[in-house]
Structures are given as structure tokens and as C-alpha cells.
Amino acid sequence: MSSTSNPTATLHNPKYVECIEACNHCANACEYCATLCSREEDVKMLLKCIELCEYCADVCRISSKYMSKDSHYAQAICETCAKVCDACAKECESHTNMDHCQQCAQACRQCAEECRKMSR
């Protein structure tokens, strides 16, 4: 993907572009998932999912911010982000009857993969 076709690439260090985009997408998916889960009738059954989605959204936003700043802490934060994304994906995948949870799990898996690339 060239920087001319991708506006994010002109704003951030090119080595981080795909991971920043994955983190931002995952954060949005997690916030959406947590919101919809909190509106479900049996919300108590979804408390772990809501909590993990909130944690995941937070760490994704922090990871994106540190990569945007080209911080020397970005690699370590990406390692943590990948772990939280994996945990969130696992929880969301367990809610097979909820499309928003499945979409969130997919975003989390993609983000975890991109973050692991950054932590190498």
C-alpha cells in the first residue's frame, strides 16, 4: 500500500501504518461490541465480554498512540496489546449467536497478529 493512496501513511511512521489501522479498527469494534452487549437482556452473562472489550479498546488506543509517536515503548505495548486482543477474541468467539461478538473477535485476531509483527 503506497503512502499516496493511504492517508494514514503520511501521518505516521510507515512501519507502523498497518498496525495502527488494525489497533484503531479493533478499538472501535470492541467499543461497539461492549455497547451492544450492555444492551442485551441477559447482560450478566456478558459482563466478562464487556470488561475485556473495554480493556482491549483501551490498550489498542494506547498502542496506536505510542506507535504514532514512534515511542521506544511501542514494541512492549504492542506485545501487551496482542495478549489482551487474544483474550478478548477468545471470549467474543464463545458468543456464537451474536454477530457483533464474532466481528469483534475477528478484529481482535487481526490486531493481535499485527501487534505481534511489531513486537518482533
PDB file of C-alpha atoms in Angstrom:
ATOM      1  CA  MET A   1       0.000   0.000   0.000  1.00  0.00           C
ATOM      2  CA  SER A   2       1.599   3.278  -1.016  1.00  0.00           C
ATOM      3  CA  SER A   3       1.568   6.378   1.133  1.00  0.00           C
ATOM      4  CA  THR A   4      -0.192   8.318  -1.626  1.00  0.00           C
ATOM      5  CA  SER A   5      -3.204   6.004  -1.549  1.00  0.00           C
ATOM      6  CA  ASN A   6      -3.264   5.740   2.228  1.00  0.00           C
ATOM      7  CA  PRO A   7      -3.670   8.988   4.176  1.00  0.00           C
ATOM      8  CA  THR A   8      -2.614   7.294   7.426  1.00  0.00           C
ATOM      9  CA  ALA A   9       0.814   6.571   5.950  1.00  0.00           C
ATOM     10  CA  THR A  10       1.546  10.278   5.578  1.00  0.00           C
ATOM     11  CA  LEU A  11       0.688  10.934   9.227  1.00  0.00           C
ATOM     12  CA  HIS A  12       2.617   8.099  10.857  1.00  0.00           C
ATOM     13  CA  ASN A  13       5.868   6.233  10.601  1.00  0.00           C
ATOM     14  CA  PRO A  14       5.316   3.882   7.627  1.00  0.00           C
ATOM     15  CA  LYS A  15       6.498   0.827   9.583  1.00  0.00           C
ATOM     16  CA  TYR A  16       3.520   1.237  11.917  1.00  0.00           C
ATOM     17  CA  VAL A  17       0.715   2.054   9.476  1.00  0.00           C
ATOM     18  CA  GLU A  18      -0.924  -1.377   9.235  1.00  0.00           C
ATOM     19  CA  CYS A  19      -0.695  -1.964  12.975  1.00  0.00           C
ATOM     20  CA  ILE A  20      -2.092   1.482  13.814  1.00  0.00           C
ATOM     21  CA  GLU A  21      -5.015   0.861  11.473  1.00  0.00           C
ATOM     22  CA  ALA A  22      -5.633  -2.599  12.970  1.00  0.00           C
ATOM     23  CA  CYS A  23      -5.496  -1.155  16.503  1.00  0.00           C
ATOM     24  CA  ASN A  24      -7.917   1.645  15.655  1.00  0.00           C
ATOM     25  CA  HIS A  25     -10.310  -0.754  13.926  1.00  0.00           C
ATOM     26  CA  CYS A  26     -10.131  -3.167  16.859  1.00  0.00           C
ATOM     27  CA  ALA A  27     -10.737  -0.406  19.416  1.00  0.00           C
ATOM     28  CA  ASN A  28     -13.840   0.695  17.539  1.00  0.00           C
ATOM     29  CA  ALA A  29     -15.083  -2.898  17.175  1.00  0.00           C
ATOM     30  CA  CYS A  30     -14.543  -3.528  20.890  1.00  0.00           C
ATOM     31  CA  GLU A  31     -16.370  -0.368  21.926  1.00  0.00           C
ATOM     32  CA  TYR A  32     -19.273  -1.264  19.638  1.00  0.00           C
ATOM     33  CA  CYS A  33     -19.362  -4.834  20.944  1.00  0.00           C
ATOM     34  CA  ALA A  34     -19.308  -3.692  24.582  1.00  0.00           C
ATOM     35  CA  THR A  35     -22.126  -1.239  23.897  1.00  0.00           C
ATOM     36  CA  LEU A  36     -24.327  -3.844  22.217  1.00  0.00           C
ATOM     37  CA  CYS A  37     -23.561  -6.462  24.880  1.00  0.00           C
ATOM     38  CA  SER A  38     -24.557  -3.996  27.600  1.00  0.00           C
ATOM     39  CA  ARG A  39     -27.953  -3.637  25.926  1.00  0.00           C
ATOM     40  CA  GLU A  40     -28.658  -7.384  25.894  1.00  0.00           C
ATOM     41  CA  GLU A  41     -31.404  -8.776  28.095  1.00  0.00           C
ATOM     42  CA  ASP A  42     -29.062 -11.154  29.956  1.00  0.00           C
ATOM     43  CA  VAL A  43     -26.271  -8.637  30.480  1.00  0.00           C
ATOM     44  CA  LYS A  44     -24.868 -10.538  33.489  1.00  0.00           C
ATOM     45  CA  MET A  45     -23.886 -13.377  31.165  1.00  0.00           C
ATOM     46  CA  LEU A  46     -21.863 -10.877  29.117  1.00  0.00           C
ATOM     47  CA  LEU A  47     -20.013  -8.998  31.864  1.00  0.00           C
ATOM     48  CA  LYS A  48     -16.684 -10.695  31.104  1.00  0.00           C
ATOM     49  CA  CYS A  49     -17.093  -9.891  27.410  1.00  0.00           C
ATOM     50  CA  ILE A  50     -17.912  -6.260  28.150  1.00  0.00           C
ATOM     51  CA  GLU A  51     -14.956  -5.922  30.510  1.00  0.00           C
ATOM     52  CA  LEU A  52     -12.496  -7.490  28.064  1.00  0.00           C
ATOM     53  CA  CYS A  53     -13.806  -5.362  25.204  1.00  0.00           C
ATOM     54  CA  GLU A  54     -13.270  -2.228  27.285  1.00  0.00           C
ATOM     55  CA  TYR A  55      -9.732  -3.282  28.260  1.00  0.00           C
ATOM     56  CA  CYS A  56      -8.961  -4.215  24.689  1.00  0.00           C
ATOM     57  CA  ALA A  57     -10.228  -0.910  23.296  1.00  0.00           C
ATOM     58  CA  ASP A  58      -8.101   0.966  25.829  1.00  0.00           C
ATOM     59  CA  VAL A  59      -4.881  -0.907  25.102  1.00  0.00           C
ATOM     60  CA  CYS A  60      -5.459  -0.656  21.344  1.00  0.00           C
ATOM     61  CA  ARG A  61      -5.832   3.122  21.599  1.00  0.00           C
ATOM     62  CA  ILE A  62      -2.685   3.368  23.729  1.00  0.00           C
ATOM     63  CA  SER A  63      -0.752   1.161  21.302  1.00  0.00           C
ATOM     64  CA  SER A  64      -1.849   3.309  18.386  1.00  0.00           C
ATOM     65  CA  LYS A  65      -0.822   6.459  20.236  1.00  0.00           C
ATOM     66  CA  TYR A  66       2.645   5.152  21.100  1.00  0.00           C
ATOM     67  CA  MET A  67       3.252   3.944  17.555  1.00  0.00           C
ATOM     68  CA  SER A  68       2.113   7.323  16.216  1.00  0.00           C
ATOM     69  CA  LYS A  69       4.752   8.944  18.414  1.00  0.00           C
ATOM     70  CA  ASP A  70       7.371   6.374  17.328  1.00  0.00           C
ATOM     71  CA  SER A  71       7.946   5.710  21.029  1.00  0.00           C
ATOM     72  CA  HIS A  72      10.622   3.254  22.053  1.00  0.00           C
ATOM     73  CA  TYR A  73       7.918   1.723  24.288  1.00  0.00           C
ATOM     74  CA  ALA A  74       5.694   0.893  21.298  1.00  0.00           C
ATOM     75  CA  GLN A  75       7.114  -2.605  20.908  1.00  0.00           C
ATOM     76  CA  ALA A  76       6.443  -3.563  24.538  1.00  0.00           C
ATOM     77  CA  ILE A  77       2.948  -2.086  24.446  1.00  0.00           C
ATOM     78  CA  CYS A  78       2.208  -3.991  21.230  1.00  0.00           C
ATOM     79  CA  GLU A  79       3.178  -7.229  22.999  1.00  0.00           C
ATOM     80  CA  THR A  80       0.649  -6.493  25.729  1.00  0.00           C
ATOM     81  CA  CYS A  81      -1.947  -5.416  23.186  1.00  0.00           C
ATOM     82  CA  ALA A  82      -1.621  -8.745  21.355  1.00  0.00           C
ATOM     83  CA  LYS A  83      -2.232 -10.656  24.603  1.00  0.00           C
ATOM     84  CA  VAL A  84      -5.304  -8.605  25.501  1.00  0.00           C
ATOM     85  CA  CYS A  85      -6.647  -8.908  21.943  1.00  0.00           C
ATOM     86  CA  ASP A  86      -6.229 -12.694  22.086  1.00  0.00           C
ATOM     87  CA  ALA A  87      -8.144 -12.875  25.378  1.00  0.00           C
ATOM     88  CA  CYS A  88     -10.910 -10.634  24.062  1.00  0.00           C
ATOM     89  CA  ALA A  89     -11.176 -12.615  20.817  1.00  0.00           C
ATOM     90  CA  LYS A  90     -11.455 -15.886  22.738  1.00  0.00           C
ATOM     91  CA  GLU A  91     -14.255 -14.511  24.910  1.00  0.00           C
ATOM     92  CA  CYS A  92     -16.126 -12.948  21.985  1.00  0.00           C
ATOM     93  CA  GLU A  93     -15.852 -16.159  19.950  1.00  0.00           C
ATOM     94  CA  SER A  94     -17.676 -18.010  22.725  1.00  0.00           C
ATOM     95  CA  HIS A  95     -20.810 -15.963  21.979  1.00  0.00           C
ATOM     96  CA  THR A  96     -21.550 -17.731  18.708  1.00  0.00           C
ATOM     97  CA  ASN A  97     -25.093 -16.377  18.419  1.00  0.00           C
ATOM     98  CA  MET A  98     -24.010 -12.716  18.453  1.00  0.00           C
ATOM     99  CA  ASP A  99     -22.757 -11.269  15.186  1.00  0.00           C
ATOM    100  CA  HIS A 100     -21.174  -8.237  16.837  1.00  0.00           C
ATOM    101  CA  CYS A 101     -19.116 -10.521  19.081  1.00  0.00           C
ATOM    102  CA  GLN A 102     -17.937 -12.536  16.081  1.00  0.00           C
ATOM    103  CA  GLN A 103     -16.972  -9.365  14.210  1.00  0.00           C
ATOM    104  CA  CYS A 104     -15.161  -8.092  17.284  1.00  0.00           C
ATOM    105  CA  ALA A 105     -13.286 -11.380  17.629  1.00  0.00           C
ATOM    106  CA  GLN A 106     -12.149 -11.114  14.019  1.00  0.00           C
ATOM    107  CA  ALA A 107     -10.899  -7.538  14.550  1.00  0.00           C
ATOM    108  CA  CYS A 108      -9.097  -8.647  17.719  1.00  0.00           C
ATOM    109  CA  ARG A 109      -7.373 -11.547  15.949  1.00  0.00           C
ATOM    110  CA  GLN A 110      -6.208  -9.250  13.140  1.00  0.00           C
ATOM    111  CA  CYS A 111      -4.945  -6.675  15.617  1.00  0.00           C
ATOM    112  CA  ALA A 112      -3.116  -9.304  17.663  1.00  0.00           C
ATOM    113  CA  GLU A 113      -1.401 -10.540  14.506  1.00  0.00           C
ATOM    114  CA  GLU A 114      -0.289  -7.020  13.525  1.00  0.00           C
ATOM    115  CA  CYS A 115       0.887  -6.262  17.066  1.00  0.00           C
ATOM    116  CA  ARG A 116       2.950  -9.451  17.175  1.00  0.00           C
ATOM    117  CA  LYS A 117       4.681  -8.298  13.978  1.00  0.00           C
ATOM    118  CA  MET A 118       5.609  -5.055  15.757  1.00  0.00           C
ATOM    119  CA  SER A 119       6.968  -6.829  18.815  1.00  0.00           C
ATOM    120  CA  ARG A 120       9.492  -8.898  16.858  1.00  0.00           C
TER     121      ARG A 120
END
